[in-house]
mmCIF file of C-alpha atoms in Angstrom:
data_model
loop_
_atom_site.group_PDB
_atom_site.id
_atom_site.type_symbol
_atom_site.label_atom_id
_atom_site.label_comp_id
_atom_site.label_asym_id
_atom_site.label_seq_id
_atom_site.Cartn_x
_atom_site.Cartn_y
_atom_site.Cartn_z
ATOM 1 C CA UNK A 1 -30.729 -71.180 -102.282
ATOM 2 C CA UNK A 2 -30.882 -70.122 -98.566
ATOM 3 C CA UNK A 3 -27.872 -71.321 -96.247
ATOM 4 C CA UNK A 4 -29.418 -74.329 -95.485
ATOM 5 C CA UNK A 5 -29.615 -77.601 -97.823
ATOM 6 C CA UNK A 6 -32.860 -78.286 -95.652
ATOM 7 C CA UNK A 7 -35.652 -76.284 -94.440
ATOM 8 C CA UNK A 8 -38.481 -78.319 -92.449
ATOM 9 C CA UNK A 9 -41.491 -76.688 -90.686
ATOM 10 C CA UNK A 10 -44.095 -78.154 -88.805
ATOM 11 C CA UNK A 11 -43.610 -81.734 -90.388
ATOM 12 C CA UNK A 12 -46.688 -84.087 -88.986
ATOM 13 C CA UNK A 13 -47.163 -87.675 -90.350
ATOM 14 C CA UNK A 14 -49.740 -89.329 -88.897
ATOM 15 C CA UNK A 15 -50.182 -93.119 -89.885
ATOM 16 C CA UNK A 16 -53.726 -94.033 -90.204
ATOM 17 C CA UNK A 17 -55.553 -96.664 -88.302
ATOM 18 C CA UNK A 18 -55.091 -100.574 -89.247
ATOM 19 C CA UNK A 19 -56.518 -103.911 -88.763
ATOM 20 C CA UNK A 20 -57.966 -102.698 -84.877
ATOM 21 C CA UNK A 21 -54.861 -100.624 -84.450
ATOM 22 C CA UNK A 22 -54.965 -96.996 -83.602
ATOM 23 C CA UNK A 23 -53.342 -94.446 -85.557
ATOM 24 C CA UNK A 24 -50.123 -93.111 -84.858
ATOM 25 C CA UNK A 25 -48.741 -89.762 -85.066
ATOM 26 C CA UNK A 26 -45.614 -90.406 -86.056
ATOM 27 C CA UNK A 27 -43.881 -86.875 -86.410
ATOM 28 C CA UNK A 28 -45.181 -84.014 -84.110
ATOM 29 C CA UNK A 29 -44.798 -81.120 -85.312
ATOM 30 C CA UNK A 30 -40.793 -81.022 -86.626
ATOM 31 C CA UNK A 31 -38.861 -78.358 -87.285
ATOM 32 C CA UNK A 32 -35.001 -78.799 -89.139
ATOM 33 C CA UNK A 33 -32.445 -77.327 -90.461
ATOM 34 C CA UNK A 34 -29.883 -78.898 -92.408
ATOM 35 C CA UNK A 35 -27.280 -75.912 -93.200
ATOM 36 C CA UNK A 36 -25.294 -76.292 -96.714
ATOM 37 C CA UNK A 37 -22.046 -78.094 -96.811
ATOM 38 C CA UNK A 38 -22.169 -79.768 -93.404
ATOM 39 C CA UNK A 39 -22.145 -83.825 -92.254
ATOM 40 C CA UNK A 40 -25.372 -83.433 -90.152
ATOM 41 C CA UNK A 41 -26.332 -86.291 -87.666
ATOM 42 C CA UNK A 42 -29.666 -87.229 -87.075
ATOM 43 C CA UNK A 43 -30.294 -89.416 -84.113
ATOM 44 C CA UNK A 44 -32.498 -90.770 -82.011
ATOM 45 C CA UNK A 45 -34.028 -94.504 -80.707
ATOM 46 C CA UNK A 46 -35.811 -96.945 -82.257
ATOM 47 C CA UNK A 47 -39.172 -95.938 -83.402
ATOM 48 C CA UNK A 48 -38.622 -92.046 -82.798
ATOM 49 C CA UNK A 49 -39.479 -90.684 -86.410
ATOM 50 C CA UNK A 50 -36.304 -90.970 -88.180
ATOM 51 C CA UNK A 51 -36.994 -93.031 -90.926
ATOM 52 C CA UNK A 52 -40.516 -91.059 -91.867
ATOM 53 C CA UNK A 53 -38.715 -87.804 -92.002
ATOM 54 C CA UNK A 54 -36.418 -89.427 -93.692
ATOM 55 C CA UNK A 55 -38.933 -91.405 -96.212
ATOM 56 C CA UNK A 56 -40.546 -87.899 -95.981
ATOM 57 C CA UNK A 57 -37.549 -85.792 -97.168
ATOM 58 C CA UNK A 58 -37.342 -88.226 -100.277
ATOM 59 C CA UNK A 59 -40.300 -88.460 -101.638
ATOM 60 C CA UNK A 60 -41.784 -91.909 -100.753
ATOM 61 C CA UNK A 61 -44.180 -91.389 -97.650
ATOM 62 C CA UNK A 62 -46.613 -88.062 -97.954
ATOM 63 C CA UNK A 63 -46.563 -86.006 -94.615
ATOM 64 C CA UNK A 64 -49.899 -84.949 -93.276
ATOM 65 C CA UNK A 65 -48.965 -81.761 -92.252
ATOM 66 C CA UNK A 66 -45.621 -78.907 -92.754
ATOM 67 C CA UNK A 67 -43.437 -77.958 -95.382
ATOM 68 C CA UNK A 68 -40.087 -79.124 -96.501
ATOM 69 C CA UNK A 69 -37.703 -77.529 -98.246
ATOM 70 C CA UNK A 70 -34.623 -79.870 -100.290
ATOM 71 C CA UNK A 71 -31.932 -77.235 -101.557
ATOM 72 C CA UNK A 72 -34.748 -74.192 -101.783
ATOM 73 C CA UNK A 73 -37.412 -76.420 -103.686
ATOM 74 C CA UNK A 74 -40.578 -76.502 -101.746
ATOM 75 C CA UNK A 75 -41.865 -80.510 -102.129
ATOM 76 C CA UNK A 76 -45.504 -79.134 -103.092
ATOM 77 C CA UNK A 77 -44.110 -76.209 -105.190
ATOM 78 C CA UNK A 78 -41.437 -78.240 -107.167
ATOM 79 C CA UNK A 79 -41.412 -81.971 -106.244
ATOM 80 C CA UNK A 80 -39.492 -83.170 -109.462
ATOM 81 C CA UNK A 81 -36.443 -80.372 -108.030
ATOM 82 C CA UNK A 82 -36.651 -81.171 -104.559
ATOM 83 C CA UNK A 83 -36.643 -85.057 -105.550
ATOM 84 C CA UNK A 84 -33.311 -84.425 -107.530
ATOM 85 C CA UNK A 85 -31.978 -82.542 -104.549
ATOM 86 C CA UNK A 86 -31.679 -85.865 -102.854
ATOM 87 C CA UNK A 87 -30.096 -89.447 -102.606
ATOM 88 C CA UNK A 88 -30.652 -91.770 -100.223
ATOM 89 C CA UNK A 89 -28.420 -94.784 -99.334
ATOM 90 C CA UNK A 90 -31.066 -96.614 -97.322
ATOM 91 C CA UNK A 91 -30.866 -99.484 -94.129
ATOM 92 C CA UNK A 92 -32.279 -102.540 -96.155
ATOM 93 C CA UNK A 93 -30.168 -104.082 -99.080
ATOM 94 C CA UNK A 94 -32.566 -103.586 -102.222
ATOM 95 C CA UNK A 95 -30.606 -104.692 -104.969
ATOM 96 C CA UNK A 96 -32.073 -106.609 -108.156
ATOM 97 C CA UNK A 97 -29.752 -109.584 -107.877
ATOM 98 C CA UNK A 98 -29.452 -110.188 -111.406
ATOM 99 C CA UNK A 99 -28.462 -106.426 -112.367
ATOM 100 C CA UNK A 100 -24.717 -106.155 -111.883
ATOM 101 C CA UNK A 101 -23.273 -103.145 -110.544
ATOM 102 C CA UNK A 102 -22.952 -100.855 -113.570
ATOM 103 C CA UNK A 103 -26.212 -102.246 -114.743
ATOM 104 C CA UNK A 104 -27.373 -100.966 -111.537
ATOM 105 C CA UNK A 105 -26.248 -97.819 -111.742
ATOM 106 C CA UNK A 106 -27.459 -97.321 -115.683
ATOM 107 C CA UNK A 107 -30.678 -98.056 -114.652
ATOM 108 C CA UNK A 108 -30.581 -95.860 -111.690
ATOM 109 C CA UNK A 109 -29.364 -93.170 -113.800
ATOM 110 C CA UNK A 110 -32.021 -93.568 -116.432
ATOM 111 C CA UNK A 111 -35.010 -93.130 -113.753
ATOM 112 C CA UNK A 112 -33.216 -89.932 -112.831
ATOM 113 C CA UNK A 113 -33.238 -88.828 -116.379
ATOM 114 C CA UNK A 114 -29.102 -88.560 -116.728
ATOM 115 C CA UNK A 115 -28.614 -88.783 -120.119
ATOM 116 C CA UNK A 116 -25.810 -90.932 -121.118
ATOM 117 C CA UNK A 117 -22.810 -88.771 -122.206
ATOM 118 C CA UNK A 118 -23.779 -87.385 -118.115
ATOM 119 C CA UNK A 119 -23.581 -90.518 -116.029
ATOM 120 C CA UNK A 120 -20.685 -91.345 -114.550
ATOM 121 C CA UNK A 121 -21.222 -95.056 -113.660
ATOM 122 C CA UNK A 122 -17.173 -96.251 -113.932
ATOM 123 C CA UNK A 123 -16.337 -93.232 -111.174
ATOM 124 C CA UNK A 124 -18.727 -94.064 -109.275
ATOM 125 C CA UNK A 125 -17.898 -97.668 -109.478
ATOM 126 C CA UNK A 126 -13.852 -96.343 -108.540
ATOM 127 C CA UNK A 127 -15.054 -94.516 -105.808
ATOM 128 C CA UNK A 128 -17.181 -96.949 -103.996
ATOM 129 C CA UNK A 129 -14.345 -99.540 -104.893
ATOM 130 C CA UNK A 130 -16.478 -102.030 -107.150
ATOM 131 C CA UNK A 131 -14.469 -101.444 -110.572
ATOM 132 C CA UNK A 132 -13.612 -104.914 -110.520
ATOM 133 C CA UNK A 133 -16.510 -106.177 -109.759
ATOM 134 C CA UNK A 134 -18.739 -103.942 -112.643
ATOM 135 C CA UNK A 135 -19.375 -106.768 -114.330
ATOM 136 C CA UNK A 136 -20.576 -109.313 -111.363
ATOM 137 C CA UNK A 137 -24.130 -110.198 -110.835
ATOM 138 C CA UNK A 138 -25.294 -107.864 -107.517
ATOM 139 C CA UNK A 139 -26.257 -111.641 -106.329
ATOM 140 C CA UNK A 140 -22.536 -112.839 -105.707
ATOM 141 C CA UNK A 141 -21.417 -109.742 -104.145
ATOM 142 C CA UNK A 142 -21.012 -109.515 -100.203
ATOM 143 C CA UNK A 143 -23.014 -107.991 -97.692
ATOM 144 C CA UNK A 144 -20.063 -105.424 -97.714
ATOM 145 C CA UNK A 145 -20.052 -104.747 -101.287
ATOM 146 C CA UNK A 146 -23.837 -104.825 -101.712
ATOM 147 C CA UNK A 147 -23.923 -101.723 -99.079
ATOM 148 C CA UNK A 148 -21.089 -99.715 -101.446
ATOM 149 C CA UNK A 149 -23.325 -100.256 -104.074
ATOM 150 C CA UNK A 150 -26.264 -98.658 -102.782
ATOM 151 C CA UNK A 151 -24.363 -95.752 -101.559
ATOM 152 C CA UNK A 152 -23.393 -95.829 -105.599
ATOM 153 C CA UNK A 153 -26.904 -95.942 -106.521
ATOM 154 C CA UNK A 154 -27.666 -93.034 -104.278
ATOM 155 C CA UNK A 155 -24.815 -90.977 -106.413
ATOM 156 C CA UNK A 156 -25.885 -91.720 -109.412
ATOM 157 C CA UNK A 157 -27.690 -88.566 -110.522
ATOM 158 C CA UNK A 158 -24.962 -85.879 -108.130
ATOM 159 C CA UNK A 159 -27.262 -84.800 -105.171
ATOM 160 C CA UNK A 160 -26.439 -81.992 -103.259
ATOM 161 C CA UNK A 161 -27.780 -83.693 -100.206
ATOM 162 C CA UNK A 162 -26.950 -87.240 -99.577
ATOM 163 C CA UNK A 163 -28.850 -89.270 -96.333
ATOM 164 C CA UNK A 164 -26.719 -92.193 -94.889
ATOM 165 C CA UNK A 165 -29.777 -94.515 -92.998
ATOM 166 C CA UNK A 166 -27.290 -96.346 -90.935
ATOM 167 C CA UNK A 167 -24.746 -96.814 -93.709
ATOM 168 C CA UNK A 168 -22.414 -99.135 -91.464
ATOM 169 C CA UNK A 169 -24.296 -101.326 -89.528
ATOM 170 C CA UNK A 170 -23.177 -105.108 -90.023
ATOM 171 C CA UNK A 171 -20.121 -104.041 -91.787
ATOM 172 C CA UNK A 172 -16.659 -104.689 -90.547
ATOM 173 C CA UNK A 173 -13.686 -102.494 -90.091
ATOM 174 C CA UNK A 174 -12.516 -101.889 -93.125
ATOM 175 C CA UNK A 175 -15.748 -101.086 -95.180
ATOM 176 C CA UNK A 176 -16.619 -98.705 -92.698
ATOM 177 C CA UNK A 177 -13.254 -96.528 -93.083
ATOM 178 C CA UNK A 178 -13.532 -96.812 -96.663
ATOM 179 C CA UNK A 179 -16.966 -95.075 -96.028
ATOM 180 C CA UNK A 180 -16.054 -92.630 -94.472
ATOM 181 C CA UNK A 181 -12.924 -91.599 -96.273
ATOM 182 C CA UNK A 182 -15.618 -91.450 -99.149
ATOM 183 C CA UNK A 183 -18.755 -89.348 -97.498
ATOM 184 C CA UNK A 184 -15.661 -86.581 -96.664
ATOM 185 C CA UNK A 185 -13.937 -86.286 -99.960
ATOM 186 C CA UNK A 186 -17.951 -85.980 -100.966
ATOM 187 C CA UNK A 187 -18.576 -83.607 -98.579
ATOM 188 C CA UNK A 188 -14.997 -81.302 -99.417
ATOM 189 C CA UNK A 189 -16.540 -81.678 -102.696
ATOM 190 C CA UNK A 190 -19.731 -79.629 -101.335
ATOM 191 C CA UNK A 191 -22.046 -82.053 -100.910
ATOM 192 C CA UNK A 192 -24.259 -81.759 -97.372
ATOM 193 C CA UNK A 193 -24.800 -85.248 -95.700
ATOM 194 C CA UNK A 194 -26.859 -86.524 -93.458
ATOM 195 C CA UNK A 195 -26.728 -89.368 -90.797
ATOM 196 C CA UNK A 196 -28.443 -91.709 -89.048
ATOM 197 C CA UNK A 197 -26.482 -94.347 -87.211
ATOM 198 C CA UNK A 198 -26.887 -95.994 -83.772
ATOM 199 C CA UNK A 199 -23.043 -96.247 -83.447
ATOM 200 C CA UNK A 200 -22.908 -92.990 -81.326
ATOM 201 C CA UNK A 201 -19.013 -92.466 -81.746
ATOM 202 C CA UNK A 202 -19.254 -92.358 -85.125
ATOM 203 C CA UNK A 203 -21.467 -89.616 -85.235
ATOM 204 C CA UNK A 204 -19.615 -87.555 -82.699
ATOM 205 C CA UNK A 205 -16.507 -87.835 -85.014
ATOM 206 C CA UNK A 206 -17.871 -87.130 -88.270
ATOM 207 C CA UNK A 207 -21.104 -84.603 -87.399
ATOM 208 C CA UNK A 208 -20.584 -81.299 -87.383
ATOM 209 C CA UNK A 209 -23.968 -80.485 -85.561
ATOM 210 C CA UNK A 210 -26.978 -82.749 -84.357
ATOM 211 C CA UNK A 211 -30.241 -83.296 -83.925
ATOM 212 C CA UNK A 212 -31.750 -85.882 -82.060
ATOM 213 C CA UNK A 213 -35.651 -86.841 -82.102
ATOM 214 C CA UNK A 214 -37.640 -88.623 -79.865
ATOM 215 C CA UNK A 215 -41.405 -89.535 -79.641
ATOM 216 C CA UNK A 216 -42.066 -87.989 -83.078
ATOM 217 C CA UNK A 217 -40.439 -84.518 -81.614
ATOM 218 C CA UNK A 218 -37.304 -82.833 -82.157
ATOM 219 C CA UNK A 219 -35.709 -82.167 -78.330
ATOM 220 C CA UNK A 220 -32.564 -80.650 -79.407
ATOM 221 C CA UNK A 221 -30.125 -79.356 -82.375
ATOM 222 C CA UNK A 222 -26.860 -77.819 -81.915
ATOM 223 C CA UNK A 223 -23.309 -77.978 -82.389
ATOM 224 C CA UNK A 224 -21.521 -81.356 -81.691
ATOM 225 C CA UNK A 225 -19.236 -79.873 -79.806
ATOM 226 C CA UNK A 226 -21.592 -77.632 -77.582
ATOM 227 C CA UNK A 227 -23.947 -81.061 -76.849
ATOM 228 C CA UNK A 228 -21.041 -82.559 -75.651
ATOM 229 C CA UNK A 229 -20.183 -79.226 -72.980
ATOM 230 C CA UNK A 230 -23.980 -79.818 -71.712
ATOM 231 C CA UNK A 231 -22.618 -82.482 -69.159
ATOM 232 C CA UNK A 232 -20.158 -80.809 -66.622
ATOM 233 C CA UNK A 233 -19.421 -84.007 -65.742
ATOM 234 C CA UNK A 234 -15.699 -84.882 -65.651
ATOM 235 C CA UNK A 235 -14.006 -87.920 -63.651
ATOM 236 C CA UNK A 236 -10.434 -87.939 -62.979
ATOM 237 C CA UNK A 237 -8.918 -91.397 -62.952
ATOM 238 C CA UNK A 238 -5.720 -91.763 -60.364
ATOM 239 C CA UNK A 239 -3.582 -95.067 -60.263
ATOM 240 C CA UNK A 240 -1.747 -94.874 -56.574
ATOM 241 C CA UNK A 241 2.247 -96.086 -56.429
ATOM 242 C CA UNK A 242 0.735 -97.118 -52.964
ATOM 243 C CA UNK A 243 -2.238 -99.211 -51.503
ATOM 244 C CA UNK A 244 -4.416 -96.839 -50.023
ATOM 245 C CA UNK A 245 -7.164 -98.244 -47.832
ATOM 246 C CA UNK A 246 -10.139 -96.403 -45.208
ATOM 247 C CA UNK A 247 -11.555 -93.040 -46.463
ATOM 248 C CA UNK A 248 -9.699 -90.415 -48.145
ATOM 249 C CA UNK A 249 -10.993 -86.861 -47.341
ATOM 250 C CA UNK A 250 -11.969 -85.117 -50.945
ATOM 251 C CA UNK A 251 -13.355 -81.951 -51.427
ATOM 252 C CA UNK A 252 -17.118 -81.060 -51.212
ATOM 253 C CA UNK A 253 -19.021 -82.500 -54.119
ATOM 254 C CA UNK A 254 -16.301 -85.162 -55.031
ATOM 255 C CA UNK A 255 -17.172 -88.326 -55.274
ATOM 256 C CA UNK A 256 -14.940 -91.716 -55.144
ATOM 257 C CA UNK A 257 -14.853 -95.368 -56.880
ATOM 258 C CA UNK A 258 -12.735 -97.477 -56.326
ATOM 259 C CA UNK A 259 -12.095 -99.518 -59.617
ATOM 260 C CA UNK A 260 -9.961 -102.810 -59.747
ATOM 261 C CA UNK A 261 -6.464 -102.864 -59.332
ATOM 262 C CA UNK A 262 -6.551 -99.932 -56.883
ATOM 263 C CA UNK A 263 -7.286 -97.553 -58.720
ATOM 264 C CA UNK A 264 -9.196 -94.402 -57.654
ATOM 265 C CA UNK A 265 -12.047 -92.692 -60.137
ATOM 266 C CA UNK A 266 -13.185 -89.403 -58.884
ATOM 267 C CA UNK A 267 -16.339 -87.867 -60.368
ATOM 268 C CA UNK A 268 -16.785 -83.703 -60.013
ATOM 269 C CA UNK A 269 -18.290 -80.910 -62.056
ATOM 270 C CA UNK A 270 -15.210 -78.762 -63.635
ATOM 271 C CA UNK A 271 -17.281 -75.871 -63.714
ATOM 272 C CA UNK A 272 -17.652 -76.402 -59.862
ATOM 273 C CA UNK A 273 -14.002 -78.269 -59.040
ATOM 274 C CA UNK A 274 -10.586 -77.570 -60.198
ATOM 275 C CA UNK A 275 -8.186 -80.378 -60.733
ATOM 276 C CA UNK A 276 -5.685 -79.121 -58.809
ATOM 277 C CA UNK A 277 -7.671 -78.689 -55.938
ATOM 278 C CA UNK A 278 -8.696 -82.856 -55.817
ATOM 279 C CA UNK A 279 -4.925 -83.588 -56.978
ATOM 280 C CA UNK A 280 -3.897 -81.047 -53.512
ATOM 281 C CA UNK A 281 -6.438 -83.714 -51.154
ATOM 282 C CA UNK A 282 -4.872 -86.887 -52.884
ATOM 283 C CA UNK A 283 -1.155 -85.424 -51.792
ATOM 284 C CA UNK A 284 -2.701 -84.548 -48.326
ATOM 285 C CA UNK A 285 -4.213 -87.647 -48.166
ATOM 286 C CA UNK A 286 -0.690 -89.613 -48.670
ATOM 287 C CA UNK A 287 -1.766 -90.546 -51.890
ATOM 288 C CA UNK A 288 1.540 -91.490 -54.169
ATOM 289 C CA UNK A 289 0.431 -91.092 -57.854
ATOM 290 C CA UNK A 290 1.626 -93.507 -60.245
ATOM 291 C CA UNK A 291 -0.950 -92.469 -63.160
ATOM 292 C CA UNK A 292 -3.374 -90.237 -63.937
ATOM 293 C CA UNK A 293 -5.703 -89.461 -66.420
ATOM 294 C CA UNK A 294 -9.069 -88.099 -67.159
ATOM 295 C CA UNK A 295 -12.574 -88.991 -68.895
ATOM 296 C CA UNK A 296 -14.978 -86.611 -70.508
ATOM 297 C CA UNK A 297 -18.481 -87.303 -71.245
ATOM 298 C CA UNK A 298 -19.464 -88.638 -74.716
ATOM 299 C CA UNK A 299 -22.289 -88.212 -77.070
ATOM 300 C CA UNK A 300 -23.738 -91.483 -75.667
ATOM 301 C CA UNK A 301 -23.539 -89.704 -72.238
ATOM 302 C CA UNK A 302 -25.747 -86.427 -73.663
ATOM 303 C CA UNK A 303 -27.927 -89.112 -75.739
ATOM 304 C CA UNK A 304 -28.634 -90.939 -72.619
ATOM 305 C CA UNK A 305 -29.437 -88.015 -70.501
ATOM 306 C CA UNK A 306 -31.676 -86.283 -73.306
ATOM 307 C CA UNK A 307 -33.489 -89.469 -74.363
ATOM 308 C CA UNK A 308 -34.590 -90.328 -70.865
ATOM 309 C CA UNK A 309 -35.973 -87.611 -69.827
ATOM 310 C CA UNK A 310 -38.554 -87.705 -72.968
ATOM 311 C CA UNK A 311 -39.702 -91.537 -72.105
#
C-alpha cells in the first residue's frame, strides 16, 4: 500500500441523457489523493460532484472514465478489495425500521462476509452510544440516534477508510461532539476519514488537508492550514476609551469601518502592513484604546473566494 488510502486519476462520470434532458458530465476529469491516516475534507457546493465521487469511490455509481485506487486495490483490478477498503456513513437515513440496531449491524456484517466469532456488533453499539438501545426497533429511535447508527453500520466490517457525507447536519450539539470525539479515537486508531460537510468550521477544525470541487473539477488541495494563509487579509478591531468623530489619517492601503458602538475595524494585508505601524496612526490620531483585537480569515473566507471565481 502506497502512502495514500486513495489514489484517483482522471475520474469522468458522465450521466446520460433523460426524458428531453441533456447529459451531464458530472466529474471532469478528477484527480485525488487521500494520504493514509489523515481526516481529509472534501468540499464544495451543491451539485459540484461530491456525492458521485463519493458514490464512485464505493462502489454504487460506475465512472465513465479514470481509475481509482481504495487502499492500493485498483476498482477494475480488485473490486471485492477495494469495496472492503471502504464504509460509508451516507446523508439520507436508510434504516429498515423494523431491524433494531444490533439486528442492523448483523445483517450488515453478514453482506460483508464477517463471520460471526469477527463482528463486533456490542462495541460498536458502545461506541456509537446505542448499547441501550440494541434491542429497540430502528423505527422508535431519534433522528439523532438513527444517524449513530449508520455511522455503526458503516463500521461494521473495520474499513481503513471511512467517508462522513455530511454526518452532522440536523443534529444538535451534543450528537455532534459525540461524533467527533468518535471519528478521532477512529482515526488515532489508524483509520483515514473523509468529509463532506457544509458546516465550514467544522471542517477547518477537524481536516488536516482539503480539497474542494466545483463544476465537476477539482480547483484546489492542500494543507488546511496553508488554504487558510492564501488570504492576506487581516482586520484589526479597536474599541476607543474616546468618541472619535471626522477622518482619522491611516496608513496607505488601510481601510476603516466604523462598526456600532464606536468601534473602529481596520482591514490591511499583514504581508503589506505591520500592526504596529496602524496602532502608531491611531495614537497620532488621538485615538485612546480601550480594546483591541484581531480577525483572521476563515475557511468560509478561502471557500468563498475559490468558489466564485469558478461560477
Amino acid at each position: 500500500m502506497s502512502q495514500n488510502a486513495i489514489e484517483i486519476t482522471g475520474l469522468r462520470k458522465t450521466y446520460a441523457s433523460s426524458k428531453g434532458a441533456p447529459a451531464k458530465e458530472a466529474l471532469r476529469g478528477v484527480d485525488l489523493a487521500v494520504p493514509a491516516g489523515s481526516i481529509f475534507g472534501l468540499l464544495g457546493p451543491n451539485g459540484a460532484g461530491k456525492s458521485t465521487l463519493i458514490n464512485i469511490m464505493a462502489g454504487l455509481v460506475l465512472k465513465t472514465a479514470g481509475q481509482v485506487k481504495i487502499w492500493g486495490f485498483d476498482q477494475d483490478v480488485n473490486p471485492r478489495q477495494s469495496r472492503a477498503a471502504i464504509g460509508v456513513m451516507p446523508q439520507e437515513l436508510n434504516l429498515d425500521p423494523f431491524f433494531t440496531p444490533r439486528g442492523a449491524l448483523e445483517v450488515q456484517a453478514g453482506l460483508y462476509g464477517v463471520p460471526k466469532f469477527q463482528r463486533r456488533s456490542d462495541e460498536i453499539l458502545e461506541l456509537i452510544g446505542l448499547s441501550d438501545k440494541a434491542e429497540a426497533y430502528a423505527r422508535t429511535l431519534s433522528g439523532g440516534m438513527r444517524r449513530r447508527l449508520l455511522l455503526g453500520k458503516a463500521l461494521v466490517h473495520t474499513p481503513q477508510v471511512l467517508v462522513l457525507d455530511e454526518p452532522t447536519a440536523g443534529v444538535d450539539i451534543e450528537l455532534r461532539q459525540m461524533l467527533w470525539r468518535n471519528v478521532r479515537r477512529l482515526n488515532e486508531q489508524g483509520t483515514t476519514i473523509i468529509l463532506t460537510t457544509h458546516y465550514l468550521e467544522e471542517a477547518e477544525q477537524m481536516c488536516d488537508e482539503i480539497a474542494i470541487i466545483n463544476h465537476g473539477q477539482k480547483i484546489t488541495q492542500d494543507k488546511t492550514a496553508n488554504l487558510l494563509a492564501r488570504l492576506d487579509g487581516k482586520t484589526l478591531v479597536v474599541t476607543p476609551a474616546n468618541v472619535i468623530e471626522g477622518d482619522i489619517p491611516l496608513p496607505a492601503g488601510v481601510t476603516l469601518t466604523r462598526r456600532p458602538h464606536g468601534i473602529l475595524a481596520l482591514n490591511f494585508r499583514k504581508g503589506q502592513i505591520n500592526v504596529d505601524t496602524i496602532i502608531t496612526a491611531l495614537h497620532k490620531a488621538g485615538v485612546s484604546i480601550q480594546d483591541i483585537a484581531t480577525e483572521e480569515p476563515d475557511l468560509e473566507d478561502v471557500f468563498l473566494s475559490l468558489t466564485s471565481t469558478t461560477s
